[in-house]
């Protein structure tokens, strides 16, 4: 059974850098889009971006200037960094496994979520 | 404002059938990109219900089904149960964004 386990700092001050890691177990690391999605409190889901095993990335244009994703294929982990955070970045952050159905990606496996709060 | 538009809420009595719509545009569902549906219970991660418009992952009840027409995709839930109370999200690909997009979510209340 595929499992995604994520962790990272839950409380940040404005201007600091958010850093989260997600470890994948129980399945292949090849051929999938390793994705980050966030959800502000009481609001909907927002796609942040994705990274392939090869290291290729695709980011949401609204966050692209502040986002960096990386992958460690030796340990089946991938990570998210978001710089210069503000209160607007307060959200539950999820990692997820993206797979393509013909042409469109969907997310069957998700991490448990990490609440990141940005507050001075 | 979300790229995909969903009604904020729907409701139904136990045993009834409800549908949740998700309207996109010519850069996503209207362009032929598939719609997918997720269920999110309070405090939990989203759970995939439907992918590729009308395919269910193993373990998902056949009370859930999907359909697509034009720039819209829909989720139907038959035989409503109290456990179906949740927020439901649609998702697709948007060529203008070059990435995935979600609807704003629909809260289903079972009366």
PDB file of C-alpha atoms in Angstrom:
ATOM      1  CA  UNK A   1       0.000   0.000   0.000  1.00  0.00           C
ATOM      2  CA  UNK A   2       1.355   3.358  -1.034  1.00  0.00           C
ATOM      3  CA  UNK A   3       1.907   5.722   1.876  1.00  0.00           C
ATOM      4  CA  UNK A   4       3.088   9.308   1.994  1.00  0.00           C
ATOM      5  CA  UNK A   5       4.471  10.601   5.276  1.00  0.00           C
ATOM      6  CA  UNK A   6       5.246  14.284   5.537  1.00  0.00           C
ATOM      7  CA  UNK A   7       6.872  16.532   8.085  1.00  0.00           C
ATOM      8  CA  UNK A   8       8.224  20.027   8.590  1.00  0.00           C
ATOM      9  CA  UNK A   9       8.097  23.122  10.767  1.00  0.00           C
ATOM     10  CA  UNK A  10       4.583  24.161  11.712  1.00  0.00           C
ATOM     11  CA  UNK A  11       5.159  27.719  12.938  1.00  0.00           C
ATOM     12  CA  UNK A  12       7.012  30.363  10.978  1.00  0.00           C
ATOM     13  CA  UNK A  13       7.520  34.101  11.230  1.00  0.00           C
ATOM     14  CA  UNK A  14       6.860  36.388   8.265  1.00  0.00           C
ATOM     15  CA  UNK A  15       9.743  36.418   5.752  1.00  0.00           C
ATOM     16  CA  UNK A  16      11.000  32.993   6.839  1.00  0.00           C
ATOM     17  CA  UNK A  17      11.227  29.956   4.582  1.00  0.00           C
ATOM     18  CA  UNK A  18       8.752  27.091   4.701  1.00  0.00           C
ATOM     19  CA  UNK A  19      10.343  23.690   4.351  1.00  0.00           C
ATOM     20  CA  UNK A  20       8.451  20.389   4.130  1.00  0.00           C
ATOM     21  CA  UNK A  21       9.503  16.861   3.197  1.00  0.00           C
ATOM     22  CA  UNK A  22       7.417  13.896   2.077  1.00  0.00           C
ATOM     23  CA  UNK A  23       8.593  10.286   2.115  1.00  0.00           C
ATOM     24  CA  UNK A  24       7.007   7.715  -0.169  1.00  0.00           C
ATOM     25  CA  UNK A  25       6.757   4.060   0.753  1.00  0.00           C
ATOM     26  CA  UNK A  26       5.019   0.992  -0.585  1.00  0.00           C
ATOM     27  CA  UNK A  27       5.204   1.877  -4.259  1.00  0.00           C
ATOM     28  CA  UNK A  28       7.400   2.919  -7.140  1.00  0.00           C
ATOM     29  CA  UNK A  29       8.917   6.372  -7.231  1.00  0.00           C
ATOM     30  CA  UNK A  30       9.135   6.216 -11.008  1.00  0.00           C
ATOM     31  CA  UNK A  31       6.554   7.549 -13.407  1.00  0.00           C
ATOM     32  CA  UNK A  32       4.601   9.792 -11.084  1.00  0.00           C
ATOM     33  CA  UNK A  33       4.245  13.496 -10.450  1.00  0.00           C
ATOM     34  CA  UNK A  34       5.167  14.250  -6.841  1.00  0.00           C
ATOM     35  CA  UNK A  35       2.906  17.092  -5.923  1.00  0.00           C
ATOM     36  CA  UNK A  36       2.233  19.677  -3.241  1.00  0.00           C
ATOM     37  CA  UNK A  37      -1.247  21.064  -2.579  1.00  0.00           C
ATOM     38  CA  UNK A  38      -2.260  23.522   0.124  1.00  0.00           C
ATOM     39  CA  UNK A  39      -5.504  24.470   1.830  1.00  0.00           C
ATOM     40  CA  UNK A  40      -5.904  27.703   3.839  1.00  0.00           C
ATOM     41  CA  UNK A  41      -8.084  27.293   6.927  1.00  0.00           C
ATOM     42  CA  UNK A  42     -11.730  26.961   5.906  1.00  0.00           C
ATOM     43  CA  UNK A  43     -10.928  27.334   2.211  1.00  0.00           C
ATOM     44  CA  UNK A  44     -10.397  25.204  -0.875  1.00  0.00           C
ATOM     45  CA  UNK A  45      -7.462  23.341  -2.366  1.00  0.00           C
ATOM     46  CA  UNK A  46      -4.663  25.040  -4.291  1.00  0.00           C
ATOM     47  CA  UNK A  47      -2.144  23.197  -6.467  1.00  0.00           C
ATOM     48  CA  UNK A  48       1.368  24.421  -5.651  1.00  0.00           C
ATOM     49  CA  UNK A  49       3.360  22.369  -8.113  1.00  0.00           C
ATOM     50  CA  UNK A  50       4.977  19.053  -8.919  1.00  0.00           C
ATOM     51  CA  UNK A  51       8.303  17.367  -9.455  1.00  0.00           C
ATOM     52  CA  UNK A  52       9.272  14.268 -11.384  1.00  0.00           C
ATOM     53  CA  UNK A  53      11.841  11.684 -10.349  1.00  0.00           C
ATOM     54  CA  UNK A  54      14.102  13.205 -13.014  1.00  0.00           C
ATOM     55  CA  UNK A  55      13.960  16.522 -11.186  1.00  0.00           C
ATOM     56  CA  UNK A  56      11.771  18.246 -13.739  1.00  0.00           C
ATOM     57  CA  UNK A  57       9.369  20.690 -12.125  1.00  0.00           C
ATOM     58  CA  UNK A  58       6.155  22.540 -12.854  1.00  0.00           C
ATOM     59  CA  UNK A  59       4.980  25.283 -10.511  1.00  0.00           C
ATOM     60  CA  UNK A  60       1.808  27.298 -10.066  1.00  0.00           C
ATOM     61  CA  UNK A  61       2.569  30.653 -11.728  1.00  0.00           C
ATOM     62  CA  UNK A  62       1.163  32.505  -8.721  1.00  0.00           C
ATOM     63  CA  UNK A  63       3.846  30.972  -6.463  1.00  0.00           C
ATOM     64  CA  UNK A  64       6.623  30.254  -8.941  1.00  0.00           C
ATOM     65  CA  UNK A  65       8.944  33.046  -7.814  1.00  0.00           C
ATOM     66  CA  UNK A  66       9.006  31.687  -4.254  1.00  0.00           C
ATOM     67  CA  UNK A  67       8.771  27.896  -4.728  1.00  0.00           C
ATOM     68  CA  UNK A  68      11.495  25.316  -5.090  1.00  0.00           C
ATOM     69  CA  UNK A  69      10.887  21.579  -5.146  1.00  0.00           C
ATOM     70  CA  UNK A  70      13.535  18.921  -4.950  1.00  0.00           C
ATOM     71  CA  UNK A  71      13.668  15.144  -5.012  1.00  0.00           C
ATOM     72  CA  UNK A  72      15.937  12.564  -3.401  1.00  0.00           C
ATOM     73  CA  UNK A  73      15.518   9.380  -5.370  1.00  0.00           C
ATOM     74  CA  UNK A  74      17.872   7.418  -3.123  1.00  0.00           C
ATOM     75  CA  UNK A  75      15.457   7.720  -0.230  1.00  0.00           C
ATOM     76  CA  UNK A  76      12.146   8.229  -2.073  1.00  0.00           C
ATOM     77  CA  UNK A  77      11.629  11.674  -0.669  1.00  0.00           C
ATOM     78  CA  UNK A  78      10.635  14.978  -2.161  1.00  0.00           C
ATOM     79  CA  UNK A  79      10.604  18.415  -0.619  1.00  0.00           C
ATOM     80  CA  UNK A  80       9.022  21.844  -0.823  1.00  0.00           C
ATOM     81  CA  UNK A  81      10.580  25.187  -0.030  1.00  0.00           C
ATOM     82  CA  UNK A  82       8.546  28.380  -0.051  1.00  0.00           C
ATOM     83  CA  UNK A  83      10.455  31.569   0.661  1.00  0.00           C
ATOM     84  CA  UNK A  84       9.380  34.892   2.130  1.00  0.00           C
ATOM     85  CA  UNK A  85       6.214  33.538   3.719  1.00  0.00           C
ATOM     86  CA  UNK A  86       3.405  35.805   4.893  1.00  0.00           C
ATOM     87  CA  UNK A  87       0.180  35.216   6.778  1.00  0.00           C
ATOM     88  CA  UNK A  88      -1.435  34.420   3.430  1.00  0.00           C
ATOM     89  CA  UNK A  89       0.696  31.272   3.281  1.00  0.00           C
ATOM     90  CA  UNK A  90      -0.922  29.877   6.431  1.00  0.00           C
ATOM     91  CA  UNK A  91      -2.475  26.611   5.347  1.00  0.00           C
ATOM     92  CA  UNK A  92      -2.476  22.851   5.626  1.00  0.00           C
ATOM     93  CA  UNK A  93       0.083  21.609   3.147  1.00  0.00           C
ATOM     94  CA  UNK A  94      -0.376  18.186   1.574  1.00  0.00           C
ATOM     95  CA  UNK A  95       1.973  16.074  -0.475  1.00  0.00           C
ATOM     96  CA  UNK A  96       0.352  13.789  -3.031  1.00  0.00           C
ATOM     97  CA  UNK A  97       1.161  11.340  -5.811  1.00  0.00           C
ATOM     98  CA  UNK A  98      -0.002  12.503  -9.196  1.00  0.00           C
ATOM     99  CA  UNK A  99      -0.673  10.030 -11.993  1.00  0.00           C
ATOM    100  CA  UNK A 100      -1.969  10.641 -15.465  1.00  0.00           C
ATOM    101  CA  UNK A 101      -5.221   9.255 -16.854  1.00  0.00           C
ATOM    102  CA  UNK A 102      -4.687   9.652 -20.612  1.00  0.00           C
ATOM    103  CA  UNK A 103      -3.943  13.376 -20.423  1.00  0.00           C
ATOM    104  CA  UNK A 104      -5.083  14.602 -17.035  1.00  0.00           C
ATOM    105  CA  UNK A 105      -3.353  14.130 -13.718  1.00  0.00           C
ATOM    106  CA  UNK A 106      -5.199  13.014 -10.602  1.00  0.00           C
ATOM    107  CA  UNK A 107      -4.153  12.362  -7.013  1.00  0.00           C
ATOM    108  CA  UNK A 108      -4.940   8.997  -5.438  1.00  0.00           C
ATOM    109  CA  UNK A 109      -2.500   9.015  -2.551  1.00  0.00           C
ATOM    110  CA  UNK A 110      -2.047  11.882  -0.124  1.00  0.00           C
ATOM    111  CA  UNK A 111       0.060  12.668   2.904  1.00  0.00           C
ATOM    112  CA  UNK A 112      -1.579  13.381   6.212  1.00  0.00           C
ATOM    113  CA  UNK A 113      -1.159  17.136   5.896  1.00  0.00           C
ATOM    114  CA  UNK A 114       0.941  19.623   7.845  1.00  0.00           C
ATOM    115  CA  UNK A 115      -0.539  22.803   9.271  1.00  0.00           C
ATOM    116  CA  UNK A 116       1.866  25.658   8.694  1.00  0.00           C
ATOM    117  CA  UNK A 117       1.045  28.863  10.537  1.00  0.00           C
ATOM    118  CA  UNK A 118       2.789  32.126   9.724  1.00  0.00           C
ATOM    119  CA  UNK A 119       2.608  34.582  12.585  1.00  0.00           C
ATOM    120  CA  UNK A 120       4.832  37.172  14.171  1.00  0.00           C
TER     121      UNK A 120
ATOM    122  CA  UNK B   1     -12.058  32.730  -7.119  1.00  0.00           C
ATOM    123  CA  UNK B   2     -11.517  29.199  -8.378  1.00  0.00           C
ATOM    124  CA  UNK B   3     -10.913  28.319 -12.024  1.00  0.00           C
ATOM    125  CA  UNK B   4     -13.538  25.566 -11.716  1.00  0.00           C
ATOM    126  CA  UNK B   5     -16.924  26.670 -10.370  1.00  0.00           C
ATOM    127  CA  UNK B   6     -18.911  24.549  -7.928  1.00  0.00           C
ATOM    128  CA  UNK B   7     -22.034  25.388  -5.916  1.00  0.00           C
ATOM    129  CA  UNK B   8     -21.069  26.203  -2.307  1.00  0.00           C
ATOM    130  CA  UNK B   9     -23.575  23.738  -0.876  1.00  0.00           C
ATOM    131  CA  UNK B  10     -26.078  21.027  -1.715  1.00  0.00           C
ATOM    132  CA  UNK B  11     -28.306  18.950   0.504  1.00  0.00           C
ATOM    133  CA  UNK B  12     -30.488  15.885   0.392  1.00  0.00           C
ATOM    134  CA  UNK B  13     -32.365  13.475   2.584  1.00  0.00           C
ATOM    135  CA  UNK B  14     -31.082   9.994   3.369  1.00  0.00           C
ATOM    136  CA  UNK B  15     -31.695   7.659   0.436  1.00  0.00           C
ATOM    137  CA  UNK B  16     -32.029  10.463  -2.089  1.00  0.00           C
ATOM    138  CA  UNK B  17     -29.835  11.260  -5.088  1.00  0.00           C
ATOM    139  CA  UNK B  18     -27.854  14.475  -5.368  1.00  0.00           C
ATOM    140  CA  UNK B  19     -25.610  15.870  -8.054  1.00  0.00           C
ATOM    141  CA  UNK B  20     -22.765  18.353  -7.748  1.00  0.00           C
ATOM    142  CA  UNK B  21     -21.747  20.327 -10.789  1.00  0.00           C
ATOM    143  CA  UNK B  22     -18.324  21.669 -11.724  1.00  0.00           C
ATOM    144  CA  UNK B  23     -18.121  24.198 -14.527  1.00  0.00           C
ATOM    145  CA  UNK B  24     -14.890  25.020 -16.276  1.00  0.00           C
ATOM    146  CA  UNK B  25     -13.881  26.737 -19.495  1.00  0.00           C
ATOM    147  CA  UNK B  26     -12.218  26.234 -22.843  1.00  0.00           C
ATOM    148  CA  UNK B  27      -8.787  25.964 -21.200  1.00  0.00           C
ATOM    149  CA  UNK B  28      -9.678  23.031 -18.956  1.00  0.00           C
ATOM    150  CA  UNK B  29     -12.734  20.749 -18.992  1.00  0.00           C
ATOM    151  CA  UNK B  30     -14.096  22.425 -22.129  1.00  0.00           C
ATOM    152  CA  UNK B  31     -10.856  21.594 -23.902  1.00  0.00           C
ATOM    153  CA  UNK B  32     -11.436  17.911 -23.246  1.00  0.00           C
ATOM    154  CA  UNK B  33      -9.385  17.487 -20.110  1.00  0.00           C
ATOM    155  CA  UNK B  34     -10.897  14.974 -17.715  1.00  0.00           C
ATOM    156  CA  UNK B  35     -12.515  15.910 -14.425  1.00  0.00           C
ATOM    157  CA  UNK B  36     -11.758  14.135 -11.163  1.00  0.00           C
ATOM    158  CA  UNK B  37     -13.593  14.231  -7.831  1.00  0.00           C
ATOM    159  CA  UNK B  38     -12.471  14.130  -4.214  1.00  0.00           C
ATOM    160  CA  UNK B  39     -14.249  13.816  -0.895  1.00  0.00           C
ATOM    161  CA  UNK B  40     -12.834  15.588   2.140  1.00  0.00           C
ATOM    162  CA  UNK B  41     -14.047  14.811   5.639  1.00  0.00           C
ATOM    163  CA  UNK B  42     -13.296  17.296   8.431  1.00  0.00           C
ATOM    164  CA  UNK B  43      -9.673  17.211   9.471  1.00  0.00           C
ATOM    165  CA  UNK B  44      -8.728  14.651   6.819  1.00  0.00           C
ATOM    166  CA  UNK B  45      -6.842  14.681   3.558  1.00  0.00           C
ATOM    167  CA  UNK B  46      -8.879  14.586   0.341  1.00  0.00           C
ATOM    168  CA  UNK B  47      -9.894  11.136  -0.870  1.00  0.00           C
ATOM    169  CA  UNK B  48     -10.102  10.318  -4.568  1.00  0.00           C
ATOM    170  CA  UNK B  49     -13.643   9.290  -5.537  1.00  0.00           C
ATOM    171  CA  UNK B  50     -13.758   9.511  -9.325  1.00  0.00           C
ATOM    172  CA  UNK B  51     -11.006   9.827 -11.919  1.00  0.00           C
ATOM    173  CA  UNK B  52     -11.207  10.173 -15.668  1.00  0.00           C
ATOM    174  CA  UNK B  53     -14.754  11.486 -15.440  1.00  0.00           C
ATOM    175  CA  UNK B  54     -16.364   8.197 -14.398  1.00  0.00           C
ATOM    176  CA  UNK B  55     -13.868   5.697 -13.006  1.00  0.00           C
ATOM    177  CA  UNK B  56     -13.842   4.648  -9.371  1.00  0.00           C
ATOM    178  CA  UNK B  57     -10.700   3.557  -7.518  1.00  0.00           C
ATOM    179  CA  UNK B  58     -10.914   0.261  -5.721  1.00  0.00           C
ATOM    180  CA  UNK B  59     -12.879   0.608  -2.500  1.00  0.00           C
ATOM    181  CA  UNK B  60     -15.095   3.491  -3.579  1.00  0.00           C
ATOM    182  CA  UNK B  61     -18.801   2.725  -3.437  1.00  0.00           C
ATOM    183  CA  UNK B  62     -20.723   2.448  -6.713  1.00  0.00           C
ATOM    184  CA  UNK B  63     -23.150   4.982  -5.231  1.00  0.00           C
ATOM    185  CA  UNK B  64     -20.689   7.562  -6.569  1.00  0.00           C
ATOM    186  CA  UNK B  65     -20.561   8.225 -10.297  1.00  0.00           C
ATOM    187  CA  UNK B  66     -19.330  10.942 -12.611  1.00  0.00           C
ATOM    188  CA  UNK B  67     -20.212  12.376 -15.983  1.00  0.00           C
ATOM    189  CA  UNK B  68     -18.967  15.102 -18.295  1.00  0.00           C
ATOM    190  CA  UNK B  69     -20.709  17.308 -20.810  1.00  0.00           C
ATOM    191  CA  UNK B  70     -19.134  20.218 -22.592  1.00  0.00           C
ATOM    192  CA  UNK B  71     -17.206  22.362 -20.142  1.00  0.00           C
ATOM    193  CA  UNK B  72     -18.789  20.763 -17.085  1.00  0.00           C
ATOM    194  CA  UNK B  73     -18.292  17.656 -15.059  1.00  0.00           C
ATOM    195  CA  UNK B  74     -20.718  16.316 -12.460  1.00  0.00           C
ATOM    196  CA  UNK B  75     -20.674  13.998  -9.479  1.00  0.00           C
ATOM    197  CA  UNK B  76     -23.799  12.022  -8.595  1.00  0.00           C
ATOM    198  CA  UNK B  77     -24.354  10.354  -5.257  1.00  0.00           C
ATOM    199  CA  UNK B  78     -27.239   7.920  -4.920  1.00  0.00           C
ATOM    200  CA  UNK B  79     -28.722   6.414  -1.778  1.00  0.00           C
ATOM    201  CA  UNK B  80     -27.462   9.282   0.369  1.00  0.00           C
ATOM    202  CA  UNK B  81     -26.085   8.279   3.758  1.00  0.00           C
ATOM    203  CA  UNK B  82     -25.140  10.354   6.786  1.00  0.00           C
ATOM    204  CA  UNK B  83     -21.492   9.391   6.237  1.00  0.00           C
ATOM    205  CA  UNK B  84     -21.558  11.175   2.878  1.00  0.00           C
ATOM    206  CA  UNK B  85     -21.598  14.544   4.649  1.00  0.00           C
ATOM    207  CA  UNK B  86     -18.360  16.114   3.506  1.00  0.00           C
ATOM    208  CA  UNK B  87     -16.893  18.696   1.165  1.00  0.00           C
ATOM    209  CA  UNK B  88     -16.485  17.571  -2.444  1.00  0.00           C
ATOM    210  CA  UNK B  89     -13.911  19.010  -4.855  1.00  0.00           C
ATOM    211  CA  UNK B  90     -13.545  18.684  -8.595  1.00  0.00           C
ATOM    212  CA  UNK B  91     -10.126  18.903 -10.255  1.00  0.00           C
ATOM    213  CA  UNK B  92      -8.789  19.035 -13.774  1.00  0.00           C
ATOM    214  CA  UNK B  93      -5.896  20.325 -15.854  1.00  0.00           C
ATOM    215  CA  UNK B  94      -5.781  23.868 -17.141  1.00  0.00           C
ATOM    216  CA  UNK B  95      -3.704  24.650 -20.214  1.00  0.00           C
ATOM    217  CA  UNK B  96      -3.479  28.355 -19.399  1.00  0.00           C
ATOM    218  CA  UNK B  97      -2.032  27.539 -15.965  1.00  0.00           C
ATOM    219  CA  UNK B  98      -0.138  24.513 -17.278  1.00  0.00           C
ATOM    220  CA  UNK B  99      -1.107  22.705 -14.128  1.00  0.00           C
ATOM    221  CA  UNK B 100      -3.884  21.263 -12.033  1.00  0.00           C
ATOM    222  CA  UNK B 101      -6.836  23.314 -10.867  1.00  0.00           C
ATOM    223  CA  UNK B 102      -9.488  22.623  -8.247  1.00  0.00           C
ATOM    224  CA  UNK B 103     -13.051  23.768  -7.780  1.00  0.00           C
ATOM    225  CA  UNK B 104     -13.911  25.796  -4.716  1.00  0.00           C
ATOM    226  CA  UNK B 105     -15.600  22.855  -3.035  1.00  0.00           C
ATOM    227  CA  UNK B 106     -19.222  21.919  -2.324  1.00  0.00           C
ATOM    228  CA  UNK B 107     -20.427  21.091   1.153  1.00  0.00           C
ATOM    229  CA  UNK B 108     -22.930  18.260   1.128  1.00  0.00           C
ATOM    230  CA  UNK B 109     -25.417  18.156   3.980  1.00  0.00           C
ATOM    231  CA  UNK B 110     -27.505  15.062   4.609  1.00  0.00           C
ATOM    232  CA  UNK B 111     -30.731  16.293   6.175  1.00  0.00           C
TER     233      UNK B 111
END
